[in-house]
Amino acid sequence: MMAPIHIDEAAGSDISGDGTTEQPYQTLGVALFSHSSTESFLIRKDPTGTYEEPTQSSLKKAKKTADGLEKKKKKAEELAEREAKEKGEEKERREKLLEDSKKIVLEEDASLIKAKKAKISQLTELRSQRVRVFGWVHRLRQQKDIIFLVVRDGTGYLQTVLSGRVAQTYQALTLTLESSVEVVGTLQAVPEGKTAPGGHELIVDYWQVVGAAPGAEDAFTNRLNEKSDPSIQADLRHLVLRGETASSVLRLRAFLLTAFRDALTSHSLIEVTPPCLVQTQVEGGATLFKFDYYGQPAFLTQSSQLYLETCLPSLGDVFCVQESFRAENSHTRRHLSEYTHLEAELAFITFSDLMDHIEDIICKTVDLLLANPISAALVKQLNPSFEPPARPFLRISYVDAIKWLNEHGIKRPEEDAEGNAVKDESGQTKMVEHAVGDDIAEAAERQMTDIIGTPVFLYGFPAELKAFYMKKMPGKDGEKTVFTESCDLLMPNVGEIVGGSMRIADMEELIAAYKREGIDPEPYYWFTDQRKYGTCEHGGYGLGVERFLAWLANRFTVRECSLYPRWPGRATP
């Protein structure tokens, strides 16, 4: 005799149940559907009750449920069978279509007017003419017998239309994203009510694949998409660059560097190119990348400032756009191990002149970018709410900034003698008020800037927090104070983007600064000579291009603003 089928309406399961006492069904209808109606069934209302035979009325009701499930099952089987048949027919049709497409060979019609080869950005003047464009397939859409391609060549995007014979070739039917192509045809303005990049589209009469990209598992969108993990995006940075946002950021970066150069040269600064391989330090030994230089110790430059100072007597005010390197084990969103450093040095100026100059360069650069329709469109695309900064920039002394932070309840982590964060009894970092002499940390600095909401010059930092070459502020009766003629320019959402100062002009004072910092003056003989042979009051600054671009384009991290960003542990690709 067969074992009865068990149903427990409270604790059973119609999904995992099999009718045993250990795994009963939940409903009688599913039990009847899953087993022969000739078998015996036992049912209970709850796990504490006893199993009993079902009533005739409950069996009758369950039979209707079982019949319904059976009909649904048959319908699903019929649908699956029909879909499989259709899929087979579609596959067969596709295979025949592909086989037939191999017989179609495109040749450019020599009787047509010769096509003019052009970059996509140059096409507006060539409307109604036959043109030849090379690029990569950025988007691909098939609509019945027409194929729409958006082709990208680095200068812009072009919508192209393939129809008729040109859309029936084997290459057309197997075309994949990111394949490089040559497209030839007549450039036409898009019909009224329709949109396309540049306001025109190419009606293709001849085309060919230059370099096919793979499909299937190795297709571009399978390797990389918007949801890809950040580490994968970093590994595939060379592919990320093909995206509209990444390429727009880098295109804006190019315009930004041009605007900076135009702004600086309008102030009569001349560009120089200092070395990256150096044997002196600028910002401190802890952040130096050291290497062996033909048996001698050398470093990757932290800053070109010292070299710029040597140019003042011969070239006047100078600037450079140079890579700088910091071996700082920092993973914040505004730090890079290699970054583009725009630095300038100016002679015969005051501290106030220096801040005026920095402010003017920042504002003039932004004005130049917004006056150019192309770069202005990029700014609008990346940062729709961008507004140029209002002048004059707010100026807050370091001492007043300490007061401001305390008044606004912005605290700093308490540190022990070794500089380690002090923990409370619960293991949380103890937070204390700022005091004069503290280095204002990045987080507090950024909070302050975001609350104020406008560019801010912080100035007058204590000498012990700054580099050896910075000039001290004058006090009463010409005495030097403990504060320096130094400034940081802070921008909302980013923090510090510029650091500048007046430099020590007196040779004896500079030698004393070497001694105070424990620096051997011998390797700096050429820098000291600037004070020996005709010294002058002078100052300069360094601007982080990636940070400025992050502010301008509203990017979350400076890593988005570098072609191939480098940070601790990342030197690939």
JSON list of N, CA, C and O in Angstrom, two decimals, residues 34-71:
[
{"chain": "A", "resi": 34, "resn": "SER", "atom": "N", "xyz": [-0.04, 17.30, -8.34]},
{"chain": "A", "resi": 34, "resn": "SER", "atom": "CA", "xyz": [1.28, 16.66, -8.40]},
{"chain": "A", "resi": 34, "resn": "SER", "atom": "C", "xyz": [1.20, 15.13, -8.30]},
{"chain": "A", "resi": 34, "resn": "SER", "atom": "O", "xyz": [2.19, 14.46, -8.61]},
{"chain": "A", "resi": 35, "resn": "HIS", "atom": "N", "xyz": [0.04, 14.59, -7.87]},
{"chain": "A", "resi": 35, "resn": "HIS", "atom": "CA", "xyz": [-0.06, 13.15, -7.68]},
{"chain": "A", "resi": 35, "resn": "HIS", "atom": "C", "xyz": [-1.37, 12.63, -8.26]},
{"chain": "A", "resi": 35, "resn": "HIS", "atom": "O", "xyz": [-2.28, 13.40, -8.59]},
{"chain": "A", "resi": 36, "resn": "SER", "atom": "N", "xyz": [-1.49, 11.32, -8.37]},
{"chain": "A", "resi": 36, "resn": "SER", "atom": "CA", "xyz": [-2.70, 10.69, -8.90]},
{"chain": "A", "resi": 36, "resn": "SER", "atom": "C", "xyz": [-3.84, 10.87, -7.90]},
{"chain": "A", "resi": 36, "resn": "SER", "atom": "O", "xyz": [-3.65, 10.76, -6.69]},
{"chain": "A", "resi": 37, "resn": "SER", "atom": "N", "xyz": [-5.05, 11.11, -8.42]},
{"chain": "A", "resi": 37, "resn": "SER", "atom": "CA", "xyz": [-6.21, 11.31, -7.55]},
{"chain": "A", "resi": 37, "resn": "SER", "atom": "C", "xyz": [-6.61, 10.03, -6.83]},
{"chain": "A", "resi": 37, "resn": "SER", "atom": "O", "xyz": [-7.43, 10.05, -5.90]},
{"chain": "A", "resi": 38, "resn": "THR", "atom": "N", "xyz": [-6.05, 8.89, -7.27]},
{"chain": "A", "resi": 38, "resn": "THR", "atom": "CA", "xyz": [-6.38, 7.60, -6.63]},
{"chain": "A", "resi": 38, "resn": "THR", "atom": "C", "xyz": [-5.60, 7.41, -5.34]},
{"chain": "A", "resi": 38, "resn": "THR", "atom": "O", "xyz": [-5.91, 6.52, -4.55]},
{"chain": "A", "resi": 39, "resn": "GLU", "atom": "N", "xyz": [-4.57, 8.23, -5.14]},
{"chain": "A", "resi": 39, "resn": "GLU", "atom": "CA", "xyz": [-3.78, 8.10, -3.92]},
{"chain": "A", "resi": 39, "resn": "GLU", "atom": "C", "xyz": [-4.56, 8.69, -2.76]},
{"chain": "A", "resi": 39, "resn": "GLU", "atom": "O", "xyz": [-5.49, 9.48, -2.92]},
{"chain": "A", "resi": 40, "resn": "SER", "atom": "N", "xyz": [-4.17, 8.29, -1.54]},
{"chain": "A", "resi": 40, "resn": "SER", "atom": "CA", "xyz": [-4.84, 8.81, -0.35]},
{"chain": "A", "resi": 40, "resn": "SER", "atom": "C", "xyz": [-4.13, 10.07, 0.14]},
{"chain": "A", "resi": 40, "resn": "SER", "atom": "O", "xyz": [-2.91, 10.20, 0.00]},
{"chain": "A", "resi": 41, "resn": "PHE", "atom": "N", "xyz": [-4.93, 10.98, 0.72]},
{"chain": "A", "resi": 41, "resn": "PHE", "atom": "CA", "xyz": [-4.40, 12.27, 1.16]},
{"chain": "A", "resi": 41, "resn": "PHE", "atom": "C", "xyz": [-4.78, 12.50, 2.62]},
{"chain": "A", "resi": 41, "resn": "PHE", "atom": "O", "xyz": [-5.89, 12.13, 3.05]},
{"chain": "A", "resi": 42, "resn": "LEU", "atom": "N", "xyz": [-3.87, 13.07, 3.38]},
{"chain": "A", "resi": 42, "resn": "LEU", "atom": "CA", "xyz": [-4.12, 13.44, 4.78]},
{"chain": "A", "resi": 42, "resn": "LEU", "atom": "C", "xyz": [-3.79, 14.92, 4.94]},
{"chain": "A", "resi": 42, "resn": "LEU", "atom": "O", "xyz": [-2.76, 15.40, 4.45]},
{"chain": "A", "resi": 43, "resn": "ILE", "atom": "N", "xyz": [-4.66, 15.63, 5.69]},
{"chain": "A", "resi": 43, "resn": "ILE", "atom": "CA", "xyz": [-4.49, 17.09, 5.80]},
{"chain": "A", "resi": 43, "resn": "ILE", "atom": "C", "xyz": [-4.68, 17.54, 7.24]},
{"chain": "A", "resi": 43, "resn": "ILE", "atom": "O", "xyz": [-5.44, 16.91, 8.00]},
{"chain": "A", "resi": 44, "resn": "ARG", "atom": "N", "xyz": [-3.93, 18.60, 7.62]},
{"chain": "A", "resi": 44, "resn": "ARG", "atom": "CA", "xyz": [-4.17, 19.22, 8.93]},
{"chain": "A", "resi": 44, "resn": "ARG", "atom": "C", "xyz": [-4.06, 20.74, 8.80]},
{"chain": "A", "resi": 44, "resn": "ARG", "atom": "O", "xyz": [-3.39, 21.25, 7.92]},
{"chain": "A", "resi": 45, "resn": "LYS", "atom": "N", "xyz": [-4.72, 21.42, 9.76]},
{"chain": "A", "resi": 45, "resn": "LYS", "atom": "CA", "xyz": [-4.78, 22.88, 9.71]},
{"chain": "A", "resi": 45, "resn": "LYS", "atom": "C", "xyz": [-3.52, 23.54, 10.27]},
{"chain": "A", "resi": 45, "resn": "LYS", "atom": "O", "xyz": [-3.11, 24.60, 9.82]},
{"chain": "A", "resi": 46, "resn": "ASP", "atom": "N", "xyz": [-2.91, 22.91, 11.31]},
{"chain": "A", "resi": 46, "resn": "ASP", "atom": "CA", "xyz": [-1.71, 23.50, 11.92]},
{"chain": "A", "resi": 46, "resn": "ASP", "atom": "C", "xyz": [-0.80, 22.40, 12.41]},
{"chain": "A", "resi": 46, "resn": "ASP", "atom": "O", "xyz": [-1.23, 21.24, 12.57]},
{"chain": "A", "resi": 47, "resn": "PRO", "atom": "N", "xyz": [0.49, 22.73, 12.66]},
{"chain": "A", "resi": 47, "resn": "PRO", "atom": "CA", "xyz": [1.47, 21.71, 13.03]},
{"chain": "A", "resi": 47, "resn": "PRO", "atom": "C", "xyz": [1.17, 20.98, 14.33]},
{"chain": "A", "resi": 47, "resn": "PRO", "atom": "O", "xyz": [1.70, 19.88, 14.57]},
{"chain": "A", "resi": 48, "resn": "THR", "atom": "N", "xyz": [0.31, 21.55, 15.18]},
{"chain": "A", "resi": 48, "resn": "THR", "atom": "CA", "xyz": [0.00, 20.89, 16.46]},
{"chain": "A", "resi": 48, "resn": "THR", "atom": "C", "xyz": [-1.17, 19.91, 16.33]},
{"chain": "A", "resi": 48, "resn": "THR", "atom": "O", "xyz": [-1.42, 19.09, 17.20]},
{"chain": "A", "resi": 49, "resn": "GLY", "atom": "N", "xyz": [-1.93, 20.01, 15.21]},
{"chain": "A", "resi": 49, "resn": "GLY", "atom": "CA", "xyz": [-3.09, 19.16, 15.02]},
{"chain": "A", "resi": 49, "resn": "GLY", "atom": "C", "xyz": [-2.72, 17.79, 14.46]},
{"chain": "A", "resi": 49, "resn": "GLY", "atom": "O", "xyz": [-1.53, 17.48, 14.22]},
{"chain": "A", "resi": 50, "resn": "THR", "atom": "N", "xyz": [-3.72, 16.94, 14.24]},
{"chain": "A", "resi": 50, "resn": "THR", "atom": "CA", "xyz": [-3.49, 15.61, 13.67]},
{"chain": "A", "resi": 50, "resn": "THR", "atom": "C", "xyz": [-3.94, 15.59, 12.22]},
{"chain": "A", "resi": 50, "resn": "THR", "atom": "O", "xyz": [-4.83, 16.35, 11.80]},
{"chain": "A", "resi": 51, "resn": "TYR", "atom": "N", "xyz": [-3.25, 14.73, 11.43]},
{"chain": "A", "resi": 51, "resn": "TYR", "atom": "CA", "xyz": [-3.62, 14.58, 10.01]},
{"chain": "A", "resi": 51, "resn": "TYR", "atom": "C", "xyz": [-4.92, 13.79, 9.89]},
{"chain": "A", "resi": 51, "resn": "TYR", "atom": "O", "xyz": [-5.10, 12.75, 10.55]},
{"chain": "A", "resi": 52, "resn": "GLU", "atom": "N", "xyz": [-5.85, 14.27, 9.06]},
{"chain": "A", "resi": 52, "resn": "GLU", "atom": "CA", "xyz": [-7.13, 13.60, 8.82]},
{"chain": "A", "resi": 52, "resn": "GLU", "atom": "C", "xyz": [-7.42, 13.60, 7.33]},
{"chain": "A", "resi": 52, "resn": "GLU", "atom": "O", "xyz": [-6.87, 14.39, 6.58]},
{"chain": "A", "resi": 53, "resn": "GLU", "atom": "N", "xyz": [-8.34, 12.71, 6.93]},
{"chain": "A", "resi": 53, "resn": "GLU", "atom": "CA", "xyz": [-8.72, 12.66, 5.52]},
{"chain": "A", "resi": 53, "resn": "GLU", "atom": "C", "xyz": [-9.51, 13.92, 5.17]},
{"chain": "A", "resi": 53, "resn": "GLU", "atom": "O", "xyz": [-10.30, 14.40, 5.98]},
{"chain": "A", "resi": 54, "resn": "PRO", "atom": "N", "xyz": [-9.30, 14.46, 3.96]},
{"chain": "A", "resi": 54, "resn": "PRO", "atom": "CA", "xyz": [-10.04, 15.68, 3.57]},
{"chain": "A", "resi": 54, "resn": "PRO", "atom": "C", "xyz": [-11.52, 15.39, 3.35]},
{"chain": "A", "resi": 54, "resn": "PRO", "atom": "O", "xyz": [-11.90, 14.28, 2.98]},
{"chain": "A", "resi": 55, "resn": "THR", "atom": "N", "xyz": [-12.34, 16.42, 3.53]},
{"chain": "A", "resi": 55, "resn": "THR", "atom": "CA", "xyz": [-13.78, 16.30, 3.30]},
{"chain": "A", "resi": 55, "resn": "THR", "atom": "C", "xyz": [-14.05, 16.26, 1.80]},
{"chain": "A", "resi": 55, "resn": "THR", "atom": "O", "xyz": [-13.20, 16.66, 0.99]},
{"chain": "A", "resi": 56, "resn": "GLN", "atom": "N", "xyz": [-15.23, 15.79, 1.43]},
{"chain": "A", "resi": 56, "resn": "GLN", "atom": "CA", "xyz": [-15.61, 15.73, 0.01]},
{"chain": "A", "resi": 56, "resn": "GLN", "atom": "C", "xyz": [-15.65, 17.12, -0.61]},
{"chain": "A", "resi": 56, "resn": "GLN", "atom": "O", "xyz": [-15.25, 17.32, -1.76]},
{"chain": "A", "resi": 57, "resn": "SER", "atom": "N", "xyz": [-16.14, 18.10, 0.15]},
{"chain": "A", "resi": 57, "resn": "SER", "atom": "CA", "xyz": [-16.24, 19.46, -0.40]},
{"chain": "A", "resi": 57, "resn": "SER", "atom": "C", "xyz": [-14.84, 20.05, -0.65]},
{"chain": "A", "resi": 57, "resn": "SER", "atom": "O", "xyz": [-14.61, 20.72, -1.66]},
{"chain": "A", "resi": 58, "resn": "SER", "atom": "N", "xyz": [-13.89, 19.76, 0.29]},
{"chain": "A", "resi": 58, "resn": "SER", "atom": "CA", "xyz": [-12.54, 20.29, 0.10]},
{"chain": "A", "resi": 58, "resn": "SER", "atom": "C", "xyz": [-11.84, 19.58, -1.06]},
{"chain": "A", "resi": 58, "resn": "SER", "atom": "O", "xyz": [-11.07, 20.19, -1.81]},
{"chain": "A", "resi": 59, "resn": "LEU", "atom": "N", "xyz": [-12.15, 18.28, -1.27]},
{"chain": "A", "resi": 59, "resn": "LEU", "atom": "CA", "xyz": [-11.60, 17.54, -2.40]},
{"chain": "A", "resi": 59, "resn": "LEU", "atom": "C", "xyz": [-12.14, 18.10, -3.72]},
{"chain": "A", "resi": 59, "resn": "LEU", "atom": "O", "xyz": [-11.41, 18.24, -4.70]},
{"chain": "A", "resi": 60, "resn": "LYS", "atom": "N", "xyz": [-13.46, 18.42, -3.72]},
{"chain": "A", "resi": 60, "resn": "LYS", "atom": "CA", "xyz": [-14.08, 18.96, -4.93]},
{"chain": "A", "resi": 60, "resn": "LYS", "atom": "C", "xyz": [-13.45, 20.31, -5.31]},
{"chain": "A", "resi": 60, "resn": "LYS", "atom": "O", "xyz": [-13.15, 20.59, -6.47]},
{"chain": "A", "resi": 61, "resn": "LYS", "atom": "N", "xyz": [-13.26, 21.15, -4.28]},
{"chain": "A", "resi": 61, "resn": "LYS", "atom": "CA", "xyz": [-12.64, 22.48, -4.51]},
{"chain": "A", "resi": 61, "resn": "LYS", "atom": "C", "xyz": [-11.19, 22.33, -4.98]},
{"chain": "A", "resi": 61, "resn": "LYS", "atom": "O", "xyz": [-10.73, 23.04, -5.88]},
{"chain": "A", "resi": 62, "resn": "ALA", "atom": "N", "xyz": [-10.46, 21.40, -4.36]},
{"chain": "A", "resi": 62, "resn": "ALA", "atom": "CA", "xyz": [-9.05, 21.17, -4.72]},
{"chain": "A", "resi": 62, "resn": "ALA", "atom": "C", "xyz": [-8.93, 20.63, -6.13]},
{"chain": "A", "resi": 62, "resn": "ALA", "atom": "O", "xyz": [-7.96, 20.91, -6.84]},
{"chain": "A", "resi": 63, "resn": "LYS", "atom": "N", "xyz": [-9.93, 19.83, -6.56]},
{"chain": "A", "resi": 63, "resn": "LYS", "atom": "CA", "xyz": [-9.91, 19.27, -7.91]},
{"chain": "A", "resi": 63, "resn": "LYS", "atom": "C", "xyz": [-9.98, 20.38, -8.95]},
{"chain": "A", "resi": 63, "resn": "LYS", "atom": "O", "xyz": [-9.28, 20.34, -9.97]},
{"chain": "A", "resi": 64, "resn": "LYS", "atom": "N", "xyz": [-10.80, 21.42, -8.66]},
{"chain": "A", "resi": 64, "resn": "LYS", "atom": "CA", "xyz": [-10.86, 22.57, -9.59]},
{"chain": "A", "resi": 64, "resn": "LYS", "atom": "C", "xyz": [-9.50, 23.27, -9.68]},
{"chain": "A", "resi": 64, "resn": "LYS", "atom": "O", "xyz": [-9.06, 23.67, -10.75]},
{"chain": "A", "resi": 65, "resn": "THR", "atom": "N", "xyz": [-8.83, 23.43, -8.52]},
{"chain": "A", "resi": 65, "resn": "THR", "atom": "CA", "xyz": [-7.51, 24.06, -8.50]},
{"chain": "A", "resi": 65, "resn": "THR", "atom": "C", "xyz": [-6.53, 23.24, -9.31]},
{"chain": "A", "resi": 65, "resn": "THR", "atom": "O", "xyz": [-5.74, 23.77, -10.11]},
{"chain": "A", "resi": 66, "resn": "ALA", "atom": "N", "xyz": [-6.56, 21.89, -9.12]},
{"chain": "A", "resi": 66, "resn": "ALA", "atom": "CA", "xyz": [-5.64, 21.00, -9.84]},
{"chain": "A", "resi": 66, "resn": "ALA", "atom": "C", "xyz": [-5.88, 21.06, -11.34]},
{"chain": "A", "resi": 66, "resn": "ALA", "atom": "O", "xyz": [-4.93, 21.08, -12.13]},
{"chain": "A", "resi": 67, "resn": "ASP", "atom": "N", "xyz": [-7.19, 21.11, -11.76]},
{"chain": "A", "resi": 67, "resn": "ASP", "atom": "CA", "xyz": [-7.50, 21.20, -13.19]},
{"chain": "A", "resi": 67, "resn": "ASP", "atom": "C", "xyz": [-6.97, 22.52, -13.77]},
{"chain": "A", "resi": 67, "resn": "ASP", "atom": "O", "xyz": [-6.45, 22.55, -14.89]},
{"chain": "A", "resi": 68, "resn": "GLY", "atom": "N", "xyz": [-7.11, 23.61, -13.00]},
{"chain": "A", "resi": 68, "resn": "GLY", "atom": "CA", "xyz": [-6.60, 24.90, -13.46]},
{"chain": "A", "resi": 68, "resn": "GLY", "atom": "C", "xyz": [-5.10, 24.86, -13.64]},
{"chain": "A", "resi": 68, "resn": "GLY", "atom": "O", "xyz": [-4.56, 25.41, -14.63]},
{"chain": "A", "resi": 69, "resn": "LEU", "atom": "N", "xyz": [-4.39, 24.25, -12.71]},
{"chain": "A", "resi": 69, "resn": "LEU", "atom": "CA", "xyz": [-2.93, 24.14, -12.80]},
{"chain": "A", "resi": 69, "resn": "LEU", "atom": "C", "xyz": [-2.52, 23.28, -13.98]},
{"chain": "A", "resi": 69, "resn": "LEU", "atom": "O", "xyz": [-1.52, 23.55, -14.65]},
{"chain": "A", "resi": 70, "resn": "GLU", "atom": "N", "xyz": [-3.31, 22.25, -14.26]},
{"chain": "A", "resi": 70, "resn": "GLU", "atom": "CA", "xyz": [-3.00, 21.37, -15.39]},
{"chain": "A", "resi": 70, "resn": "GLU", "atom": "C", "xyz": [-3.16, 22.13, -16.71]},
{"chain": "A", "resi": 70, "resn": "GLU", "atom": "O", "xyz": [-2.33, 22.00, -17.62]},
{"chain": "A", "resi": 71, "resn": "LYS", "atom": "N", "xyz": [-4.25, 22.93, -16.81]},
{"chain": "A", "resi": 71, "resn": "LYS", "atom": "CA", "xyz": [-4.45, 23.74, -18.02]},
{"chain": "A", "resi": 71, "resn": "LYS", "atom": "C", "xyz": [-3.31, 24.74, -18.21]},
{"chain": "A", "resi": 71, "resn": "LYS", "atom": "O", "xyz": [-2.81, 24.94, -19.32]}
]
